[in-house]
Backbone as numpy.savetxt, mean C-alpha at the origin, in Angstrom:
# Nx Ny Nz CAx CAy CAz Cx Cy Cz
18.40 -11.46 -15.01 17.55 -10.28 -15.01 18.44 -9.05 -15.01
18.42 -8.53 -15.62 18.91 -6.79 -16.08 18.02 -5.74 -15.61
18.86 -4.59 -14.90 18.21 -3.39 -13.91 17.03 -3.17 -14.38
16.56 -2.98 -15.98 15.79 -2.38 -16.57 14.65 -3.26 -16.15
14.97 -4.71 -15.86 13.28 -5.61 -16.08 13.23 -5.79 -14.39
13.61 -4.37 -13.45 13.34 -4.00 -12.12 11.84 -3.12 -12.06
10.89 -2.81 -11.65 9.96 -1.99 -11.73 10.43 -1.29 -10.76
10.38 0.31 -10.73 11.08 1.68 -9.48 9.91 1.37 -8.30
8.74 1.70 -8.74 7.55 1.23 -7.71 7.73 0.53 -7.06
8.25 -0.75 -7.54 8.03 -2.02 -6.48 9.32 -2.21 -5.45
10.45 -1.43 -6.43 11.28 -1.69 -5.09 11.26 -0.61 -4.38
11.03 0.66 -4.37 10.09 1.76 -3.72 9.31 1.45 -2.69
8.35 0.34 -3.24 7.77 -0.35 -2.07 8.00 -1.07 -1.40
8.73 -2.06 -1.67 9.35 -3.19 -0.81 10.08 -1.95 -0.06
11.06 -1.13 0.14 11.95 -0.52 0.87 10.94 0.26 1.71
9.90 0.89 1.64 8.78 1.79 2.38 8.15 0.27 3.29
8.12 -0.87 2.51 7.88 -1.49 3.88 8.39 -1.94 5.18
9.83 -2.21 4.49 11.37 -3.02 5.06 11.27 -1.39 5.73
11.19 -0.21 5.85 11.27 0.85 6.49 10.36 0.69 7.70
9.41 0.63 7.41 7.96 0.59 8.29 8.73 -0.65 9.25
8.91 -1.78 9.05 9.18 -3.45 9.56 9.99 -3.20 10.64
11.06 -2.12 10.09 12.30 -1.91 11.17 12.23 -1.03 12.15
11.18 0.01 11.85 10.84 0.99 12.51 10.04 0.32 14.27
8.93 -0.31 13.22 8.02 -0.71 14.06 9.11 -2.07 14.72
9.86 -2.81 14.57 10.30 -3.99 15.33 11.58 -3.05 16.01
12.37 -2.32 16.05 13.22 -2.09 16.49 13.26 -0.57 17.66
12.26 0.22 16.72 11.75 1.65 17.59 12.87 2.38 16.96
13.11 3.71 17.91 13.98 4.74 17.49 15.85 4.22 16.90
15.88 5.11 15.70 17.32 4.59 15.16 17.23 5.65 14.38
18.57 6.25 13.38 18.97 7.24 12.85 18.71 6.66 11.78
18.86 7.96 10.77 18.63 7.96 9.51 19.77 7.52 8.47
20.65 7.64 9.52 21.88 7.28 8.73 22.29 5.65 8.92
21.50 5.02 9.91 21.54 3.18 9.95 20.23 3.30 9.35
19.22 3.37 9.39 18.51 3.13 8.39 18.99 3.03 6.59
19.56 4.52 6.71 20.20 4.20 4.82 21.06 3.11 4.95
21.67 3.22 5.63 22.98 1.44 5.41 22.27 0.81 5.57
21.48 0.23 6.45 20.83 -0.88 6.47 19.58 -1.39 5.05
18.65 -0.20 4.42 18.18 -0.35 2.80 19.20 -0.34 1.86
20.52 0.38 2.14 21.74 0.31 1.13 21.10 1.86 0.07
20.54 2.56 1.11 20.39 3.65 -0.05 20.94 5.27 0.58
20.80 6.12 -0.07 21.11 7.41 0.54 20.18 8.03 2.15
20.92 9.08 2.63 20.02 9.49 3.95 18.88 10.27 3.35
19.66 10.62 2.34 18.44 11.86 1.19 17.13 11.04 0.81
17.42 9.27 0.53 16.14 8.60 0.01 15.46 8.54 0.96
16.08 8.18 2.35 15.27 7.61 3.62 14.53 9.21 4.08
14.94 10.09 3.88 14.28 11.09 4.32 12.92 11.29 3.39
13.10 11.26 2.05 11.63 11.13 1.00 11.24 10.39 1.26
11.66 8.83 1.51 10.79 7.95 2.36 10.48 7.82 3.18
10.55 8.82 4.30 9.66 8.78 5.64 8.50 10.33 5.14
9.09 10.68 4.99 8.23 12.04 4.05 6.82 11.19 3.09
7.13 10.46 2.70 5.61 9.67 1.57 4.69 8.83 2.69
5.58 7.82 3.39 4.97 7.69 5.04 4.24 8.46 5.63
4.86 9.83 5.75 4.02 10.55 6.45 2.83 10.87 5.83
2.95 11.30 4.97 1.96 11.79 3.84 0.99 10.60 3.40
1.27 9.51 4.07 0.35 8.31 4.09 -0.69 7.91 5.13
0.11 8.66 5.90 -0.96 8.42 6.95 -0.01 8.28 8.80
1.19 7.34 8.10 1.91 6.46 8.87 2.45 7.46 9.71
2.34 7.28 11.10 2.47 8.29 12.37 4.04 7.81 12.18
5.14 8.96 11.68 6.35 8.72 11.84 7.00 9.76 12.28
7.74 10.08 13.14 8.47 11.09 13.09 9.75 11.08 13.75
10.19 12.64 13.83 11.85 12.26 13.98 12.13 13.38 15.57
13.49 12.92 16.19 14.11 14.14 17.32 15.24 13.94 16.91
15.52 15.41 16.98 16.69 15.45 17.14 17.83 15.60 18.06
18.72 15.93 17.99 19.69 15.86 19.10 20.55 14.63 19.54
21.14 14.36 20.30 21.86 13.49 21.04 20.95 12.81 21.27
20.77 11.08 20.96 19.67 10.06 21.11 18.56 10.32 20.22
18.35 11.20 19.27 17.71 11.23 18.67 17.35 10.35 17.39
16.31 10.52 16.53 16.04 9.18 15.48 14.88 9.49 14.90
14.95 8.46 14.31 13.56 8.40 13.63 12.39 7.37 14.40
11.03 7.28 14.58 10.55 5.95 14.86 8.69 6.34 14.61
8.23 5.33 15.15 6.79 5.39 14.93 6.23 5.84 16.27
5.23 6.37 16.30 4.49 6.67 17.23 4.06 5.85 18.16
4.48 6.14 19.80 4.11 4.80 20.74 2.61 4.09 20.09
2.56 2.94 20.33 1.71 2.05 20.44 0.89 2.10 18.67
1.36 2.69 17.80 1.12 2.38 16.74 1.62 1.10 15.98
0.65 -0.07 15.76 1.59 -1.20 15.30 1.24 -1.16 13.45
1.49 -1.01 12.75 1.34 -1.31 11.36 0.43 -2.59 11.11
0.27 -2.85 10.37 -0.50 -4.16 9.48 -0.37 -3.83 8.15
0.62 -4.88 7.93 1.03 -4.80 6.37 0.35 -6.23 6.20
-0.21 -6.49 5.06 -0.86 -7.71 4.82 0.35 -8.16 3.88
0.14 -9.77 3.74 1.36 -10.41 3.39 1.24 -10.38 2.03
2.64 -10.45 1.88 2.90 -10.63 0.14 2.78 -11.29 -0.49
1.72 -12.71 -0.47 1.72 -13.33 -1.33 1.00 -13.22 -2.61
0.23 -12.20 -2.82 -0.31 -11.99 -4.34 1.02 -10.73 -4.39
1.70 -11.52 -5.46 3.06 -10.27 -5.83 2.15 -8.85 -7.14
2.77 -8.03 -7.16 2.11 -6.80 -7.86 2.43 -7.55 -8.92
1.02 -7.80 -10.10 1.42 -7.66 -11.55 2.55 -6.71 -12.20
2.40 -7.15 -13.38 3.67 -6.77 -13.89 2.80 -4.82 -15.03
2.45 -3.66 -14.97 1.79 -3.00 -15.49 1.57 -3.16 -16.83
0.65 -3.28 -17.53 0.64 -2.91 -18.74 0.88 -1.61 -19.10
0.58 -1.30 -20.68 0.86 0.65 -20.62 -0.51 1.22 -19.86
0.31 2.55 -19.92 -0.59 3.61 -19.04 -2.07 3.39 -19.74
-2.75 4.06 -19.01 -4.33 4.68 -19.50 -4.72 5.59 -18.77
-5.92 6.42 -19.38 -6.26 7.27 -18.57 -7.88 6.95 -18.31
-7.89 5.47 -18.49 -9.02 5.50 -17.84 -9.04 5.37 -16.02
-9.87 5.40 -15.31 -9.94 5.82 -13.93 -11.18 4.99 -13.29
-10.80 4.47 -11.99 -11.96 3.27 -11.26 -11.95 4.25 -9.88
-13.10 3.95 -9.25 -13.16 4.94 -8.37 -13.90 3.48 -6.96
-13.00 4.28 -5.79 -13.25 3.35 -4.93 -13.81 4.16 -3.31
-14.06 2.94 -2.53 -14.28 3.48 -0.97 -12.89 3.25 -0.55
-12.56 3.85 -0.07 -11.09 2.89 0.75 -10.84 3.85 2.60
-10.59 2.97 3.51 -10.27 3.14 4.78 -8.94 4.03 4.74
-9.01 4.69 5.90 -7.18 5.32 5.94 -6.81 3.94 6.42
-6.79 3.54 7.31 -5.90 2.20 6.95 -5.22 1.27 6.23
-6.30 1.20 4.69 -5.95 1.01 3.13 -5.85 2.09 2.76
-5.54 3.04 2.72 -4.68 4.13 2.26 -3.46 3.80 2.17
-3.00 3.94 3.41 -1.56 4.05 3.88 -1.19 2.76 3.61
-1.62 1.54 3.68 -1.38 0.08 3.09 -1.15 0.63 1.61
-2.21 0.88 0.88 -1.92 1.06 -0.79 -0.70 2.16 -0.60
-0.21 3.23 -0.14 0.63 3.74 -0.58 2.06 2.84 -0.44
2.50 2.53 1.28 3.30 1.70 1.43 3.80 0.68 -0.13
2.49 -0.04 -0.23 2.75 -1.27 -1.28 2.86 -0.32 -2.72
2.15 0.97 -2.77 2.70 1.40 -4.11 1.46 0.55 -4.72
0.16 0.08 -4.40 -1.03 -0.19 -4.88 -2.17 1.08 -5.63
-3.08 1.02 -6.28 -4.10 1.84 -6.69 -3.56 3.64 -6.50
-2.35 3.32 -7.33 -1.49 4.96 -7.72 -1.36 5.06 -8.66
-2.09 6.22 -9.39 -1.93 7.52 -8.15 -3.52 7.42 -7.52
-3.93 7.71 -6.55 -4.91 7.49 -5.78 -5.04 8.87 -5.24
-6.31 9.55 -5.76 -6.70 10.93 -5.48 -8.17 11.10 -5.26
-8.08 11.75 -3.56 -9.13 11.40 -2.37 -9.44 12.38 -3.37
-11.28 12.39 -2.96 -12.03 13.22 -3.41 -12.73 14.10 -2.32
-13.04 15.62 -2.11 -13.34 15.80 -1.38 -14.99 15.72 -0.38
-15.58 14.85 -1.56 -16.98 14.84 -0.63 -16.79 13.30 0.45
-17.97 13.74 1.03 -17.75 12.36 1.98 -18.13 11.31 1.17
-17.40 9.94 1.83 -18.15 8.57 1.62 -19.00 7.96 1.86
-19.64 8.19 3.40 -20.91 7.84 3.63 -20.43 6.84 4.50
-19.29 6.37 4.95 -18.98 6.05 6.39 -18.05 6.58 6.75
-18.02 6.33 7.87 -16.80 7.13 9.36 -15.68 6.62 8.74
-14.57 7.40 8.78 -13.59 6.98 8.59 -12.81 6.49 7.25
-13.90 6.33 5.81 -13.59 6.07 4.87 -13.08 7.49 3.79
-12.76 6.85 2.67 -12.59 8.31 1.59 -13.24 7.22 0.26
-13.74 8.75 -0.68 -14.25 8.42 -2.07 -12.63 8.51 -2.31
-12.12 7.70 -3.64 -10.82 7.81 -4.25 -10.51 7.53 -5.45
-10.08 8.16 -6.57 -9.70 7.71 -7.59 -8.19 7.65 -8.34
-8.32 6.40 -8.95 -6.62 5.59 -9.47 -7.03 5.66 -10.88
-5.56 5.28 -11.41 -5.99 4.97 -13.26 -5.92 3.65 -12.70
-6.82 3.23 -13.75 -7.52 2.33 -14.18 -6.39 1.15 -15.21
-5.04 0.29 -14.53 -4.44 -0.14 -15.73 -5.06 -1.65 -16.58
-5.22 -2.19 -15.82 -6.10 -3.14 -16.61 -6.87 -3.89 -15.53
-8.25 -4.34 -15.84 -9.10 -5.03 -14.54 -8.13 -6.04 -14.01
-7.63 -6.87 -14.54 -7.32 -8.10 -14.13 -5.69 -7.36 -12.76
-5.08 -6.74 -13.28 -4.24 -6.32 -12.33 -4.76 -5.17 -11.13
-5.49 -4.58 -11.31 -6.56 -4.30 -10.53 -7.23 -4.32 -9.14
-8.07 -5.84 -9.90 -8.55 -6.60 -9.09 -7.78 -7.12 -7.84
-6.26 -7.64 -8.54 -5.65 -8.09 -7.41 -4.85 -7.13 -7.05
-4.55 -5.72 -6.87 -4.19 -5.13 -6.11 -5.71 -4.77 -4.60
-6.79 -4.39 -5.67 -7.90 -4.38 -4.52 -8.15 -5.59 -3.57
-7.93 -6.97 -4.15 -7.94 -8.13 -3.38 -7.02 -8.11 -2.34
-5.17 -7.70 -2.33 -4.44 -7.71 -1.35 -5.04 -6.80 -0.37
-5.75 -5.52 -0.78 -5.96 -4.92 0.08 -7.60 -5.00 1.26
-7.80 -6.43 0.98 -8.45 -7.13 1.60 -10.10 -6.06 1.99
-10.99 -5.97 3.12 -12.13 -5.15 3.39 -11.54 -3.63 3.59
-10.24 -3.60 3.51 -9.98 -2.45 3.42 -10.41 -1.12 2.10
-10.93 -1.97 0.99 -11.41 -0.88 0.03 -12.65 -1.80 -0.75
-13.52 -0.89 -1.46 -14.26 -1.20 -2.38 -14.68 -0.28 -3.22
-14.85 -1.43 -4.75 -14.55 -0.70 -5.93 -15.99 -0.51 -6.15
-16.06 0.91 -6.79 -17.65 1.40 -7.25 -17.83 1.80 -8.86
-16.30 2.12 -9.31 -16.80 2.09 -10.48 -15.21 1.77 -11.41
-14.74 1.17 -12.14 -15.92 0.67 -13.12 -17.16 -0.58 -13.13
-18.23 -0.60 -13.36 -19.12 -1.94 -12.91 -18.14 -2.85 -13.16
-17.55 -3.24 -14.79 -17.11 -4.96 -15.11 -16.08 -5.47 -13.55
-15.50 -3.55 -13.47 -14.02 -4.10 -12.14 -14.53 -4.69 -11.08
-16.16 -4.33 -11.21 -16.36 -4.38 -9.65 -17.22 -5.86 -9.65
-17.46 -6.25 -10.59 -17.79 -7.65 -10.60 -16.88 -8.33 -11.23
-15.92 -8.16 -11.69 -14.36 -9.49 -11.35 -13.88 -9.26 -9.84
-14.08 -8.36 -9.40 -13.79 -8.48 -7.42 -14.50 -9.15 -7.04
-15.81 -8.87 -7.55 -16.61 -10.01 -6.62 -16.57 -11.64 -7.16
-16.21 -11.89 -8.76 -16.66 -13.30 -9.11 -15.28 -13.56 -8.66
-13.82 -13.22 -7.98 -13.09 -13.26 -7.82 -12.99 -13.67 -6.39
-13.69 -12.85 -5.49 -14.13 -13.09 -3.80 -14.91 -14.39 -3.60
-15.70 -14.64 -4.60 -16.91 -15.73 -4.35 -15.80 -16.95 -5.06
-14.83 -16.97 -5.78 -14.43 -18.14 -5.82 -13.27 -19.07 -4.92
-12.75 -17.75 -4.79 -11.51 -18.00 -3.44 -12.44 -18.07 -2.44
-13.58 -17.76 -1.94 -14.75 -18.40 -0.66 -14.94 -19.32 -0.84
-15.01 -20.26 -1.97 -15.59 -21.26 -2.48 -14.87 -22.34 -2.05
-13.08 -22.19 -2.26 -12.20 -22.91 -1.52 -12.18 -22.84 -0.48
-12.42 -22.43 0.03 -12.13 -21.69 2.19 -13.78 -22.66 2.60
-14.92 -22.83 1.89 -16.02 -23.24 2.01 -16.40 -24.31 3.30
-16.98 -24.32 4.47 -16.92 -25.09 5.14 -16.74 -26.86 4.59
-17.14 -27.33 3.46 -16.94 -28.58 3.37 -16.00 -28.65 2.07
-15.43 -27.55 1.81 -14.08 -27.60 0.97 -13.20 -28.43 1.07
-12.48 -28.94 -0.36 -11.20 -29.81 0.41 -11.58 -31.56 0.79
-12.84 -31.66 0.83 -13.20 -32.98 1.45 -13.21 -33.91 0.67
């Protein structure tokens, strides 16, 4: 594999999580073991706690003698696991799917670099705590399984076909999980 067949996003994301992982398992540490430890600049780790923030993710920094970076007491993350890996993108479009999504799946989709660019809308959603949001639209099928990793944390309202491959998609993976599944 050659740099080029790397996607920037994904290792963008993998490092915003491996950020989050160390933060949250280890607590306060500098910015400058953080960059050695991702193997990147103090300049990246600083834009990457900066998109964190801007995600939602309670991060911040002191300075001085003992000072660092870390997460906010008693904030624990929930990164859901990686096993549906991000498709690979097709080309751009400008078509656009519009969803409910939790700040909780917010800051999950940004972390993972999921349903971006993702632009809250300002009316309400019609529950506590949710946002109206809209992403381009790259193809249903990759889509779907970014909205699938992101588990009850979001739901898709428009486009209809997207929003029924989520669901004939939900009802078949239930189907395996099925109380007399497997038998």
């Amino acid at each position: 594999m050659n740099g080029r067949d790397v996607h920037p996003g994904r290792v963008r994301a993998g490092r915003l999580i491996s950020l989050v992982s160390v933060l949250a398992r280890e607590g306060r540490t500098t910015a400058a073991d953080l960059a050695e430890r991702l193997e990147v600049s103090e300049r990246t780790i600083l834009r990457d706690l900066e998109v964190l923030s801007g995600a939602g993710v309670p991060v911040y920094t002191t300075r001085g003698v003992g000072g660092g970076v870390q997460l906010l007491e008693g904030y624990t993350p929930t990164l859901p696991a990686r096993s549906l890996a991000r498709p690979t993108s097709p080309r751009a479009s400008t078509a656009r799917m519009t969803v409910l999504i939790s700040e909780e799946g917010r800051r999950t989709a940004a972390i993972l670099g999921y349903l971006q660019p993702l632009r809250v809308r300002p009316e309400p959603a019609g529950r506590a705590d949710w946002l109206t949001a809209t992403c381009r639209l790259r193809s249903t099928d990759a889509m779907a399984l970014e909205v699938l990793a992101l588990g009850p944390q979001v739901e898709v309202l428009a486009p209809a076909d997207l929003r029924q491959h989520v669901a004939d998609l939900t009802r078949r993976a239930a189907g395996l999980y099925g109380s007399d599944a497997g038998r």
